[in-house]
mmCIF file of C-alpha atoms and ligand atoms in Angstrom:
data_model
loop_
_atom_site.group_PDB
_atom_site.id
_atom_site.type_symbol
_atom_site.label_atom_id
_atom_site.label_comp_id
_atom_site.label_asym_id
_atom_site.label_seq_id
_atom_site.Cartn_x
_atom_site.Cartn_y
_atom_site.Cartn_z
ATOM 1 C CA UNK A 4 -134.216 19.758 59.874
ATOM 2 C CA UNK A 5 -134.127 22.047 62.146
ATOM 3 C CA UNK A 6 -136.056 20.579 65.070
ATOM 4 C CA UNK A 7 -136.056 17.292 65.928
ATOM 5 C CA UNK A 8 -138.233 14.795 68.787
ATOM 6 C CA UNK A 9 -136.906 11.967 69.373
ATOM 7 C CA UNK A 10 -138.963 9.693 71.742
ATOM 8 C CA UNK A 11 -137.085 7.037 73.972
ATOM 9 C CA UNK A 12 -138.855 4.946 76.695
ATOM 10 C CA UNK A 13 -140.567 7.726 78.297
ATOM 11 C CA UNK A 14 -138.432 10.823 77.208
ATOM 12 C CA UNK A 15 -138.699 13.084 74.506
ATOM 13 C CA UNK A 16 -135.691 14.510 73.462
ATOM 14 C CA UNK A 17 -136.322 17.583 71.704
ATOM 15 C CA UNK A 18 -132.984 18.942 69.701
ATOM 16 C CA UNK A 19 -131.835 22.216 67.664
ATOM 17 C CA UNK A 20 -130.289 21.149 65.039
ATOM 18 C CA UNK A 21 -128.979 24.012 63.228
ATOM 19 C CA UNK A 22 -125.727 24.466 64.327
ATOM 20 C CA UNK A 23 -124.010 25.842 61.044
ATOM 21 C CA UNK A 24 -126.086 29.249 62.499
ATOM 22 C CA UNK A 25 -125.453 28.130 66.248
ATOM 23 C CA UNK A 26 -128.573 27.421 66.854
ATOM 24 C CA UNK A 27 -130.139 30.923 66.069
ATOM 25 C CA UNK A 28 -133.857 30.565 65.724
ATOM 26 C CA UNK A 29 -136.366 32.439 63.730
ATOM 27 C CA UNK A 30 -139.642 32.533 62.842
ATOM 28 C CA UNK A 31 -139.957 29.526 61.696
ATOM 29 C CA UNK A 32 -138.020 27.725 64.245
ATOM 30 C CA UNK A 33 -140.116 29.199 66.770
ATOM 31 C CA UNK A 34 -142.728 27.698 65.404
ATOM 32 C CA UNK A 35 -141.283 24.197 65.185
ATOM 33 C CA UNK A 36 -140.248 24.378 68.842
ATOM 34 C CA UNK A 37 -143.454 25.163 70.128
ATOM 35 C CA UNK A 38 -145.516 22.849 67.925
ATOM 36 C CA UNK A 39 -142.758 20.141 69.480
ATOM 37 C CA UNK A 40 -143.397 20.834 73.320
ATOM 38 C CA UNK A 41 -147.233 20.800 72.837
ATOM 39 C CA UNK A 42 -147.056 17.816 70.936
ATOM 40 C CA UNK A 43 -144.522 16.258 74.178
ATOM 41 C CA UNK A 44 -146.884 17.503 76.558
ATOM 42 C CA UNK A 45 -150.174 16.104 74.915
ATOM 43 C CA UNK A 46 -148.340 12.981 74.487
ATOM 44 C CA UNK A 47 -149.389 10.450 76.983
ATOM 45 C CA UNK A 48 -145.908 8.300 76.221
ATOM 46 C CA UNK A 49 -144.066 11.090 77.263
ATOM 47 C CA UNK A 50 -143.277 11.865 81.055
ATOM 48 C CA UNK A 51 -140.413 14.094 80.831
ATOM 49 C CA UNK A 52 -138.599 16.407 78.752
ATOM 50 C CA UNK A 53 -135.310 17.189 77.544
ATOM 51 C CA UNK A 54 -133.897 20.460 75.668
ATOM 52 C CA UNK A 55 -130.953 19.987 73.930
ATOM 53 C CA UNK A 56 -129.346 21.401 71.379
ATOM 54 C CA UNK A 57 -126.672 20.009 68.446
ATOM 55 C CA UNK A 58 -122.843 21.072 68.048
ATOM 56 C CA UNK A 59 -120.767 23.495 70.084
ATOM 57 C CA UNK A 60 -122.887 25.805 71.017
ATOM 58 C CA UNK A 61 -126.919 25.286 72.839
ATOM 59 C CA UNK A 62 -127.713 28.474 71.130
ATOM 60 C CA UNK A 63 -127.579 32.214 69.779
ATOM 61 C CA UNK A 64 -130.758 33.349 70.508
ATOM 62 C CA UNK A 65 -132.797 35.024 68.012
ATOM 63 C CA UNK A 66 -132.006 35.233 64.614
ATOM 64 C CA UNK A 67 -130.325 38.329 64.218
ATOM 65 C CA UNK A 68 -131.089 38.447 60.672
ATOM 66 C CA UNK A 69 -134.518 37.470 61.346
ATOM 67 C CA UNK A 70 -134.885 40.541 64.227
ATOM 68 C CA UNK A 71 -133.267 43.242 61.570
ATOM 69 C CA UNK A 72 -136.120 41.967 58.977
ATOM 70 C CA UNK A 73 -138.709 42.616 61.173
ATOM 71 C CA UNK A 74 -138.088 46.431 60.604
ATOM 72 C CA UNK A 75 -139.677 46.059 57.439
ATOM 73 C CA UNK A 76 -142.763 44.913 58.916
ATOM 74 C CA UNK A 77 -145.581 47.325 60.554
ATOM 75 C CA UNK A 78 -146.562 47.429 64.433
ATOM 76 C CA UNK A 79 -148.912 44.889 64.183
ATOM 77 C CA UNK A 80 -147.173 42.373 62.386
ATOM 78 C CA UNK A 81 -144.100 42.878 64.876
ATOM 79 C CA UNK A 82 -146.740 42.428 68.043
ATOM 80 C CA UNK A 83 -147.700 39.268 66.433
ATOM 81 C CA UNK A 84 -144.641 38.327 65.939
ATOM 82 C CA UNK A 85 -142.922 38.832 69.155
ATOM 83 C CA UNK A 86 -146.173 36.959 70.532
ATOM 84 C CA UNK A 87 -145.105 34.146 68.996
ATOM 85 C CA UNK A 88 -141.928 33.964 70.828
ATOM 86 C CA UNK A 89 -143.246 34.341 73.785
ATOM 87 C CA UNK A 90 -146.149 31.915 73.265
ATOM 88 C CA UNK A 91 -142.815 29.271 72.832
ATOM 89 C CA UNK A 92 -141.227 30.200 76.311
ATOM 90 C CA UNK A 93 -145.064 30.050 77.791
ATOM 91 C CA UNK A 94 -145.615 26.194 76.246
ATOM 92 C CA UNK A 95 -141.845 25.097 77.387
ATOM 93 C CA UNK A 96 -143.103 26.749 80.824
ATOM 94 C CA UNK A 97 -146.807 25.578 81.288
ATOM 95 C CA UNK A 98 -145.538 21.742 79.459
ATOM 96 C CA UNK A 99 -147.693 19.348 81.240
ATOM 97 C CA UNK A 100 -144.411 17.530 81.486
ATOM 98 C CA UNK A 101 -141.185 18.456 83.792
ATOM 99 C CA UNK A 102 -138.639 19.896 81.134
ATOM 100 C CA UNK A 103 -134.845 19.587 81.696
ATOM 101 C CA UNK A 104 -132.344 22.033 79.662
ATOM 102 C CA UNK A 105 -129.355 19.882 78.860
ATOM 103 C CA UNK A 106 -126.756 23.345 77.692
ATOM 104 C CA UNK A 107 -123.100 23.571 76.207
ATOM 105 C CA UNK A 108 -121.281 26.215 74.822
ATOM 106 C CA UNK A 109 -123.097 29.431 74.153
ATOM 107 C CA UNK A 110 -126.403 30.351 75.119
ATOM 108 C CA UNK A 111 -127.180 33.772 74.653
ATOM 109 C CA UNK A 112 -130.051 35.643 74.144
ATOM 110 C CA UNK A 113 -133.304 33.915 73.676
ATOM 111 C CA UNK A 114 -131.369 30.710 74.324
ATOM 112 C CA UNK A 115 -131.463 32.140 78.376
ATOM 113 C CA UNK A 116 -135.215 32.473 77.993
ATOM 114 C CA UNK A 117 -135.540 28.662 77.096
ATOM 115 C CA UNK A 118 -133.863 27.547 79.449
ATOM 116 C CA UNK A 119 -135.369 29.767 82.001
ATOM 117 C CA UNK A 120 -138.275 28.824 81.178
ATOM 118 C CA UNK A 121 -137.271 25.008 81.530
ATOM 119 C CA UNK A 122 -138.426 23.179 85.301
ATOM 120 C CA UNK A 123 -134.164 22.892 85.327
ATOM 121 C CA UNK A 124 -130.983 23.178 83.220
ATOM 122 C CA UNK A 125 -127.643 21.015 83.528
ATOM 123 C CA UNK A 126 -125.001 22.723 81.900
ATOM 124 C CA UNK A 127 -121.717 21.732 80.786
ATOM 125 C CA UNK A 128 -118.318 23.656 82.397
ATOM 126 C CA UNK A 129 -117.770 25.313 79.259
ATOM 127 C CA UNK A 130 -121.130 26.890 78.564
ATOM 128 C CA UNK A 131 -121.426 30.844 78.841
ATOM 129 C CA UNK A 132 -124.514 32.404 78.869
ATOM 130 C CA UNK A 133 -124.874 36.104 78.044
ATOM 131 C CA UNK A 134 -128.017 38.731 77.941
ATOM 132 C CA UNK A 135 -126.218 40.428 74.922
ATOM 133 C CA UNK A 136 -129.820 42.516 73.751
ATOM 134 C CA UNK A 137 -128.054 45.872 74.947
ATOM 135 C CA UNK A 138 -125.446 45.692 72.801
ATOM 136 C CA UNK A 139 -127.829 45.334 70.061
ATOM 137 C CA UNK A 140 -129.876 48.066 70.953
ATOM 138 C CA UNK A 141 -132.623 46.067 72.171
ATOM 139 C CA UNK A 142 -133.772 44.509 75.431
ATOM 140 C CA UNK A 143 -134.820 40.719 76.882
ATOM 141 C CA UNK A 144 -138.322 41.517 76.517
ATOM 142 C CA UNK A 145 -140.365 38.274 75.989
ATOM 143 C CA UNK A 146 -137.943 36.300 77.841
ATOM 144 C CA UNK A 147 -137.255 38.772 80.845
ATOM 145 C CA UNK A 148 -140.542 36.667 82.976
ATOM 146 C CA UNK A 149 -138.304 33.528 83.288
ATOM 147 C CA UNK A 150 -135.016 35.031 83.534
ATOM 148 C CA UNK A 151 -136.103 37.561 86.336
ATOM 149 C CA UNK A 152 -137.936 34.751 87.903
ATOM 150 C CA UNK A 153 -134.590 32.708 88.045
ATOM 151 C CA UNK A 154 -131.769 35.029 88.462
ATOM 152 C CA UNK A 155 -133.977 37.817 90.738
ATOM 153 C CA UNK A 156 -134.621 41.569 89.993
ATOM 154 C CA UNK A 157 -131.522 42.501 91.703
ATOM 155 C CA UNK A 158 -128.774 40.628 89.394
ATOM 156 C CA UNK A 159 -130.729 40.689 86.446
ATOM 157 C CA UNK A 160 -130.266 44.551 86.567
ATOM 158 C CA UNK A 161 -126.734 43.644 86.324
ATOM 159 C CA UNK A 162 -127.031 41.379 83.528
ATOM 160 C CA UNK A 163 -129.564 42.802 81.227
ATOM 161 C CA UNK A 164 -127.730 46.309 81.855
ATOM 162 C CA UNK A 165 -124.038 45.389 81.014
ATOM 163 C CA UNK A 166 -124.859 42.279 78.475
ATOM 164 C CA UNK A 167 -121.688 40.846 80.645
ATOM 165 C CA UNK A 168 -120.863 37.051 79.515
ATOM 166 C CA UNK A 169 -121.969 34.867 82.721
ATOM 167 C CA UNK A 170 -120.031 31.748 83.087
ATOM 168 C CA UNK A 171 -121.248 28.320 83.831
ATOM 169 C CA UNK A 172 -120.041 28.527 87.971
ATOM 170 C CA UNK A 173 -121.759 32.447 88.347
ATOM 171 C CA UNK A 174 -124.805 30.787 85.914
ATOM 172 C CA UNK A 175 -125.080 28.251 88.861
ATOM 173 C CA UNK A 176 -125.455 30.428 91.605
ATOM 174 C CA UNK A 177 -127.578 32.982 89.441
ATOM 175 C CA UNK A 178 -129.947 30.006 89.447
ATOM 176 C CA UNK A 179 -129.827 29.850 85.889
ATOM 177 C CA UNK A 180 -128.696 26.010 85.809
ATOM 178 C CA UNK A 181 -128.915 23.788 88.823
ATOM 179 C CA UNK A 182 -126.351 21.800 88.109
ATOM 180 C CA UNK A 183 -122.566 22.159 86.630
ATOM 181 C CA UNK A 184 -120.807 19.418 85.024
ATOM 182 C CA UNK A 185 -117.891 18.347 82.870
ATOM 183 C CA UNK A 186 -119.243 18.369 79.137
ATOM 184 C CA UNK A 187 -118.469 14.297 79.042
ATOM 185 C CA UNK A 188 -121.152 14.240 82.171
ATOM 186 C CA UNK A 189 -123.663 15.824 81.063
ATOM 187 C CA UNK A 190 -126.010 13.399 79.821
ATOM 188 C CA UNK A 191 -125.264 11.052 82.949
ATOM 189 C CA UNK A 192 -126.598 14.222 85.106
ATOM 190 C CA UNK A 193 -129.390 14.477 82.696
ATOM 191 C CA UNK A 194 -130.367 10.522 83.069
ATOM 192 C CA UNK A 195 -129.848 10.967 86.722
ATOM 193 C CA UNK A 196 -132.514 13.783 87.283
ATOM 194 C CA UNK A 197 -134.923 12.296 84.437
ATOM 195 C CA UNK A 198 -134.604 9.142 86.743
ATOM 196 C CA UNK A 199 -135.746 11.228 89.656
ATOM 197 C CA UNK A 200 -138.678 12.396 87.803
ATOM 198 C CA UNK A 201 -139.478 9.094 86.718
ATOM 199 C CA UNK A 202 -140.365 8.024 90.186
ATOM 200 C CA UNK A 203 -142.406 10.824 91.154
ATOM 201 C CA UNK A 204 -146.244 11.135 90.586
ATOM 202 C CA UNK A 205 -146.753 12.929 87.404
ATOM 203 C CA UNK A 206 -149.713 15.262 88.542
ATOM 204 C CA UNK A 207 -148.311 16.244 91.803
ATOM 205 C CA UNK A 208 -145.168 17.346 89.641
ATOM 206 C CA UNK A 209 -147.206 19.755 87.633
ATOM 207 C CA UNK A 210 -149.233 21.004 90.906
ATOM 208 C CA UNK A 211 -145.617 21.158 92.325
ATOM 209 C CA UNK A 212 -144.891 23.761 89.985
ATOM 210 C CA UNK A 213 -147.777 25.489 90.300
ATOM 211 C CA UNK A 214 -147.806 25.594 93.824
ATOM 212 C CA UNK A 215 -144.230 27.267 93.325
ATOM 213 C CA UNK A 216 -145.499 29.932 91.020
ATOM 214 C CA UNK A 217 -148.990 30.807 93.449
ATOM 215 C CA UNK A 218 -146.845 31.073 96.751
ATOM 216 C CA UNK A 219 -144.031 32.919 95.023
ATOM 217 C CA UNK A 220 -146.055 36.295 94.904
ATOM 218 C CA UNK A 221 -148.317 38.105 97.271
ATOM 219 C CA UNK A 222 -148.703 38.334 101.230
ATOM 220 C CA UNK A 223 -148.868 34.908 103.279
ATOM 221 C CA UNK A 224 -152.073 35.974 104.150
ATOM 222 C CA UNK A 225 -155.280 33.838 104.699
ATOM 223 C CA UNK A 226 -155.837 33.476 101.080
ATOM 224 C CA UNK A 227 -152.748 31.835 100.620
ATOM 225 C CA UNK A 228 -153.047 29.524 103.302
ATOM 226 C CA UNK A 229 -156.341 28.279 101.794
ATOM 227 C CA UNK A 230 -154.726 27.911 98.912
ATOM 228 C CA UNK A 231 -151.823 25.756 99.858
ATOM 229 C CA UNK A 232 -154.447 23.899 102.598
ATOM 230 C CA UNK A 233 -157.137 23.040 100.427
ATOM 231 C CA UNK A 234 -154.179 21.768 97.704
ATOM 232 C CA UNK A 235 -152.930 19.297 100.190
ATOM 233 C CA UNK A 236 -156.431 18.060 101.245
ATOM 234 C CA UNK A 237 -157.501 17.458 97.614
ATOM 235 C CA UNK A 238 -154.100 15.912 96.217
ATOM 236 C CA UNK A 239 -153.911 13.311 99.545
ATOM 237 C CA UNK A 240 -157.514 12.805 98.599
ATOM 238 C CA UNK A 241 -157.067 11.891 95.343
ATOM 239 C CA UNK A 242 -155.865 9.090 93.173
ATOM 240 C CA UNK A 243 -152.467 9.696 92.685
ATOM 241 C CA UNK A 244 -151.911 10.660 96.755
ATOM 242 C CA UNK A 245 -153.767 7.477 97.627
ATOM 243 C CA UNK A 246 -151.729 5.372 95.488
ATOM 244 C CA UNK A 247 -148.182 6.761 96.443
ATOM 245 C CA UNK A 248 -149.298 6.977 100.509
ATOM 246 C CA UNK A 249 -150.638 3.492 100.105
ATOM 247 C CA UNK A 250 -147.519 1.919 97.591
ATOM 248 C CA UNK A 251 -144.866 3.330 100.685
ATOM 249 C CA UNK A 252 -147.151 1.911 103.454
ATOM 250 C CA UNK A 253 -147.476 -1.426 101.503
ATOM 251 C CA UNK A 254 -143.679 -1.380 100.649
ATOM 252 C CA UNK A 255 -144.981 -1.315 96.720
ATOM 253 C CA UNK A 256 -144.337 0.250 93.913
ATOM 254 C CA UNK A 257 -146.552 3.007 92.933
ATOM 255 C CA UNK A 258 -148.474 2.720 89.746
ATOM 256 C CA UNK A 259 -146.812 5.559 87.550
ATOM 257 C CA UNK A 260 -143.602 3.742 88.247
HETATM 258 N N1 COA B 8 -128.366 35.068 64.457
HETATM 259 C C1 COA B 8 -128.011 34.751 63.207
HETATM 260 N N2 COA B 8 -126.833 34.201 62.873
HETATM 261 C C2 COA B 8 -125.970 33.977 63.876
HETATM 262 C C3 COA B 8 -126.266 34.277 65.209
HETATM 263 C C4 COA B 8 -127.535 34.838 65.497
HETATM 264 N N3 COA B 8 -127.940 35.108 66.746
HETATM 265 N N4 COA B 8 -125.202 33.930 65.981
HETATM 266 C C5 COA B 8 -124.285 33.417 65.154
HETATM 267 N N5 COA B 8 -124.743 33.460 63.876
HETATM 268 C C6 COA B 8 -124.041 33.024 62.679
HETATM 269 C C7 COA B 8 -122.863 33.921 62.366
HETATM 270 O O1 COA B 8 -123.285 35.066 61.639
HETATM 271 C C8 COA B 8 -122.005 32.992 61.525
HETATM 272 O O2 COA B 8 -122.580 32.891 60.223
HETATM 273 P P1 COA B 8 -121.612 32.704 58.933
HETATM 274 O O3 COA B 8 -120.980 31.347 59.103
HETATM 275 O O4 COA B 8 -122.549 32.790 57.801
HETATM 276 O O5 COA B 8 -120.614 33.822 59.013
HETATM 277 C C9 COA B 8 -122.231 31.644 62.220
HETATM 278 O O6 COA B 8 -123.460 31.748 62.917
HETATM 279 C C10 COA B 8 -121.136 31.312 63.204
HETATM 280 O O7 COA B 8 -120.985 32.388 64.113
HETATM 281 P P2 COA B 8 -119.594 32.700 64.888
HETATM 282 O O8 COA B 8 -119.786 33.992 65.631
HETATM 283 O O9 COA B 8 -118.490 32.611 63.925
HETATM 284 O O10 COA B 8 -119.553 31.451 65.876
HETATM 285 P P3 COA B 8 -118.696 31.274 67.207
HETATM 286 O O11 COA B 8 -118.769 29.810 67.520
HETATM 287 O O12 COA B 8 -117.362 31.898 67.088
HETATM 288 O O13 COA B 8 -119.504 32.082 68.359
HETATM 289 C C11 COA B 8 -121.496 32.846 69.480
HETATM 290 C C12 COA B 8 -120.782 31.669 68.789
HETATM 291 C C13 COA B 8 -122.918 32.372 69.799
HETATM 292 C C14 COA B 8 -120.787 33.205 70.772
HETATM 293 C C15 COA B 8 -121.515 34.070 68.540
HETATM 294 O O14 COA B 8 -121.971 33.653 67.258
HETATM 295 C C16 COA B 8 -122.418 35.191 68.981
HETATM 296 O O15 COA B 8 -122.063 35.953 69.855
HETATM 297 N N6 COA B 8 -123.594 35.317 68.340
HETATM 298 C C17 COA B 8 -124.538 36.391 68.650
HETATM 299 C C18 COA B 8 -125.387 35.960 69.824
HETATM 300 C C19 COA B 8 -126.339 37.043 70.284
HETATM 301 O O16 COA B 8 -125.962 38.142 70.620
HETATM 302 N N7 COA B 8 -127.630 36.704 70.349
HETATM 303 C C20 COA B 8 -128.628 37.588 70.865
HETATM 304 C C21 COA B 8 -129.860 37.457 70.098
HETATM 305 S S1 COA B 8 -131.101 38.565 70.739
#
């Protein structure tokens, strides 16, 4: 298999688990992955989500077999096909769910474009992470919306230009992971964080995000004021604000807890 869930308390663990070809995915992997996060996210068990990946490496991207094929195919049938890829970095972005990246050893390629698209990535001390499309004669195409979004325009001219291998400390203050650890720590880190999503209101997360994504573009102008005003008047409105306002005043528990 190689794609597994596992569901524990209120994590799904979602693992590639081909790691004679380092994790490469194809086609059919693709679609695996992204049946996996919409099942996670439509799962009402399920309040967070990890990323992880089997063996040495997290991944090596696209199947390089799999991308040479597709010059067999027509225009069309490559569109389609490159859709589908990036139809699996849009459900690991838009999971109703926070999603954690848990990464060690390589992750190059497409691997950079899940966890990109992931809320957060831990990564181990010896993972490397490398935009090698250039050196293939290709580019980052589907992926390039998360990875500009985390690294910035700026170094990801560097990175997509020289295909240079980034190592875990530079990955940290690209933005690419959040947090660098000792391989043996990194599913205490992971724990850690999934605790801290644990006690946070689910639906504020996901406007959280969103709110991120609406007042990351465009002019602070009186649109996005509204915007950000009329978000906090409906969330402290609203169920979930009531509850966590009223669990801290009460010196409760909130309900999602
Ligand atoms: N697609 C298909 N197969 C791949 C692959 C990929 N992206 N990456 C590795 N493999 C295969 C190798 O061909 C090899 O297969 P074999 O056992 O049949 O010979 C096997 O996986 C092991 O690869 P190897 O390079 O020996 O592993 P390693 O542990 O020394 O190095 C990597 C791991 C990831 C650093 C290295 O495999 C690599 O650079 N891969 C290419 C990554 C890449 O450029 N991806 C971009 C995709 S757009």
């Amino acid at each position: 298999m190689s794609v597994s869930t596992k569901i524990e308390g209120r994590v799904a663990r979602i693992t590639l688990d081909n790691p004679d070809k380092r994790n490469a995915f194809d086609d059919s992997i693709i679609a695996s992955l992204t049946k996996a996060f919409k099942s996670a996210g439509n799962d009402d068990a399920v309040r967070v989500v990890v990323l992880q990946a089997a063996g040495k490496h997290f991944s090596a991207g696209a199947d390089l077999n799999w991308m040479r094929a597709m010059g067999k195919l027509d225009p069309q049938q490559n569109r389609d096909d490159a859709l589908r890829l990036a139809g699996l970095m849009q459900a690991i972005d838009q999971c109703p769910k926070p999603v954690i990246a848990r990464v060690q050893g390589a992750a190059f390629g497409g691997a950079l474009g899940l966890i990109c698209a992931a809320d957060m990535a831990v990564a181990a001390e010896n993972a490397r992470f490398c935009l090698s499309e250039v050196k293939l004669g290709i580019v980052p195409a589907v992926i390039s919306p998360y990875v500009v979004r985390a690294m910035g325009a700026r170094q990801a001219n560097r990175y997509f230009m020289t295909a240079e291998v980034i190592p875990a400390d530079r990955a940290l203050s690209l933005g690419i992971a959040q947090e660098v650890v000792p391989e043996s720590e990194l599913d205490t880190t992971v724990d850690a964080l999934v605790d801290a999503l644990l006690s946070a209101a689910p639906r504020a997360q996901i406007e959280a995000r969103d709110l991120i994504a609406r007042v990351s573009h465009g002019p602070i102008d009186q649109a996005m004021l509204d915007h950000t005003a009329n978000l906090i008047a409906r969330l402290r409105t609203g169920d979930e604000g009531q509850e966590g306002l009223g669990a801290f005043l009460e010196k409760r528990k909130p309900g999602w807890i």
